[in-house]
CSV table of C-alpha atoms in Angstrom, one decimal:
chain,number,residue,atom,x,y,z
D,1,MET,CA,0.0,0.0,0.0
D,2,ASN,CA,1.1,3.5,-0.8
D,3,TYR,CA,0.1,6.7,1.0
D,4,TRP,CA,-0.6,10.1,-0.5
D,5,MET,CA,-1.7,13.7,0.1
D,6,VAL,CA,-4.0,15.7,-2.1
D,7,LYS,CA,-4.5,19.4,-1.7
D,8,SER,CA,-7.5,21.6,-2.4
D,9,GLU,CA,-8.4,25.2,-1.7
D,10,PRO,CA,-11.5,24.9,0.5
D,11,GLY,CA,-13.2,27.8,-1.2
D,12,SER,CA,-13.1,25.8,-4.4
D,13,TYR,CA,-13.6,22.3,-3.1
D,14,SER,CA,-13.6,21.5,0.6
D,15,TRP,CA,-13.6,18.3,2.7
D,16,ASP,CA,-17.2,19.0,3.4
D,17,ASP,CA,-18.0,19.2,-0.3
D,18,PHE,CA,-16.2,15.8,-0.7
D,19,VAL,CA,-18.1,14.3,2.2
D,20,ALA,CA,-21.4,15.4,0.7
D,21,ILE,CA,-20.6,13.5,-2.5
D,22,ASN,CA,-18.7,10.6,-0.8
D,23,GLU,CA,-16.8,9.6,-3.9
D,24,GLU,CA,-15.3,11.9,-6.5
D,25,VAL,CA,-13.1,12.0,-9.6
D,26,TRP,CA,-9.9,13.8,-8.7
D,27,ASP,CA,-9.2,15.7,-11.9
D,28,GLY,CA,-7.9,19.0,-13.1
D,29,VAL,CA,-4.3,18.2,-12.2
D,30,ARG,CA,-2.1,20.1,-14.6
D,31,ASN,CA,1.5,19.5,-13.3
D,32,TYR,CA,3.5,16.6,-14.8
D,33,GLN,CA,5.0,15.5,-11.5
D,34,ALA,CA,1.6,15.5,-9.8
D,35,ARG,CA,0.2,13.6,-12.8
D,36,ASN,CA,2.9,11.0,-12.4
D,37,PHE,CA,1.9,10.6,-8.7
D,38,LEU,CA,-1.7,10.1,-9.7
D,39,ARG,CA,-0.6,7.3,-12.1
D,40,GLU,CA,1.2,5.6,-9.2
D,41,MET,CA,-1.9,5.5,-7.0
D,42,GLN,CA,-3.4,2.0,-6.5
D,43,LEU,CA,-6.8,0.8,-5.5
D,44,GLY,CA,-7.1,1.0,-1.7
D,45,ASP,CA,-4.2,3.4,-1.2
D,46,LEU,CA,-4.9,5.9,1.6
D,47,VAL,CA,-4.9,9.7,0.9
D,48,PHE,CA,-4.7,12.6,3.3
D,49,PHE,CA,-7.0,15.5,2.3
D,50,TYR,CA,-5.3,18.8,2.9
D,51,HIS,CA,-6.9,22.2,2.9
D,52,SER,CA,-4.6,24.7,1.3
D,53,GLY,CA,-5.1,28.5,1.3
D,54,LYS,CA,-5.8,30.2,4.6
D,55,GLU,CA,-6.5,27.0,6.6
D,56,LYS,CA,-3.4,25.0,5.7
D,57,ALA,CA,-4.3,21.7,7.5
D,58,ILE,CA,-4.9,18.0,6.9
D,59,VAL,CA,-8.6,17.5,7.6
D,60,GLY,CA,-9.5,14.0,6.5
D,61,ILE,CA,-8.6,10.7,4.9
D,62,ALA,CA,-9.7,9.3,1.5
D,63,GLU,CA,-9.1,6.0,-0.2
D,64,VAL,CA,-8.3,5.4,-3.9
D,65,SER,CA,-11.5,3.8,-5.3
D,66,GLN,CA,-10.4,3.7,-9.0
D,67,GLU,CA,-6.9,3.8,-10.4
D,68,GLN,CA,-5.8,6.1,-13.1
D,69,PHE,CA,-7.9,6.9,-16.2
D,70,PRO,CA,-8.0,9.8,-18.7
D,71,ASP,CA,-9.0,13.0,-17.0
D,72,PRO,CA,-12.6,13.7,-18.2
D,73,THR,CA,-11.8,17.5,-18.5
D,74,ASP,CA,-8.8,16.8,-20.7
D,75,GLU,CA,-7.9,13.3,-21.8
D,76,ALA,CA,-4.2,14.2,-22.2
D,77,TRP,CA,-4.1,14.2,-18.4
D,78,THR,CA,-4.8,11.7,-15.7
D,79,ALA,CA,-7.4,11.4,-13.0
D,80,VAL,CA,-8.3,8.9,-10.2
D,81,LYS,CA,-11.4,8.4,-8.2
D,82,LEU,CA,-11.3,9.0,-4.4
D,83,LYS,CA,-13.8,7.9,-1.8
D,84,VAL,CA,-14.2,9.4,1.7
D,85,LYS,CA,-12.8,7.2,4.4
D,86,SER,CA,-12.9,9.4,7.6
D,87,PRO,CA,-12.4,12.9,8.9
D,88,LEU,CA,-9.5,13.5,11.3
D,89,LYS,CA,-10.6,14.0,14.9
D,90,ASN,CA,-8.2,16.9,15.0
D,91,SER,CA,-7.0,18.7,11.9
D,92,ILE,CA,-3.2,18.9,11.6
D,93,SER,CA,-2.0,22.4,10.8
D,94,LEU,CA,0.9,23.1,8.6
D,95,ALA,CA,2.6,24.8,11.7
D,96,ALA,CA,2.2,21.5,13.6
D,97,ILE,CA,3.7,19.5,10.7
D,98,LYS,CA,6.6,21.9,10.4
D,99,ALA,CA,7.2,21.7,14.2
D,100,GLU,CA,7.6,17.9,14.1
D,101,ASP,CA,11.2,17.0,13.4
D,102,ARG,CA,10.2,13.5,12.2
D,103,LEU,CA,8.3,15.1,9.4
D,104,SER,CA,11.1,17.3,8.1
D,105,GLU,CA,11.5,15.2,4.9
D,106,LEU,CA,7.8,15.2,4.1
D,107,PRO,CA,7.5,16.0,0.4
D,108,MET,CA,4.8,18.6,1.0
D,109,LEU,CA,7.3,20.7,2.8
D,110,LYS,CA,9.8,20.5,0.0
D,111,GLN,CA,7.4,20.7,-3.0
D,112,SER,CA,4.7,22.9,-1.5
D,113,ARG,CA,3.1,23.8,-4.8
D,114,LEU,CA,2.3,20.3,-5.9
D,115,SER,CA,-1.4,19.2,-5.4
D,116,VAL,CA,-0.6,15.5,-5.2
D,117,LEU,CA,2.3,14.2,-3.2
D,118,PRO,CA,3.5,10.9,-1.7
D,119,VAL,CA,3.7,10.3,2.0
D,120,GLY,CA,5.9,7.6,3.6
D,121,LYS,CA,4.3,4.9,5.8
D,122,GLU,CA,6.1,6.2,8.9
D,123,GLU,CA,5.1,9.7,8.2
D,124,PHE,CA,1.5,8.7,7.5
D,125,ASP,CA,1.3,6.8,10.8
D,126,LEU,CA,2.7,9.7,12.7
D,127,LEU,CA,0.3,12.2,11.1
D,128,LEU,CA,-2.6,9.8,11.9
D,129,LYS,CA,-1.5,9.8,15.5
D,130,MET,CA,-1.3,13.6,15.5
D,131,GLY,CA,-4.8,13.8,14.1
D,132,SER,CA,-6.4,11.5,16.6
């Protein structure tokens, strides 16, 4: 199993929007590296849902429910389908992530502009603990 993080501006598409739908095509990614990460996602992989913008916090967990397929908004790109798994009991702020030394190598801290990023298992487990 692999672990991931997707980012969304809550004013455009929030965790609450996602929960209301329960399962959604994750499309519109227009960065080659982020697209490549979408292509690596496998059925059942767990995905943190991160609110970018003003909130800057991990707020929930999704699961990959369909592996890569052509993005319906532009078939030259890739999409996946994500399904709501659970909200975090406590959101994890960017400040809390940056304050935790064991997360210093987290890709989101090094490539902050990417909307799809991998997360290592140990980092994922630590973040889960922080959010419970």
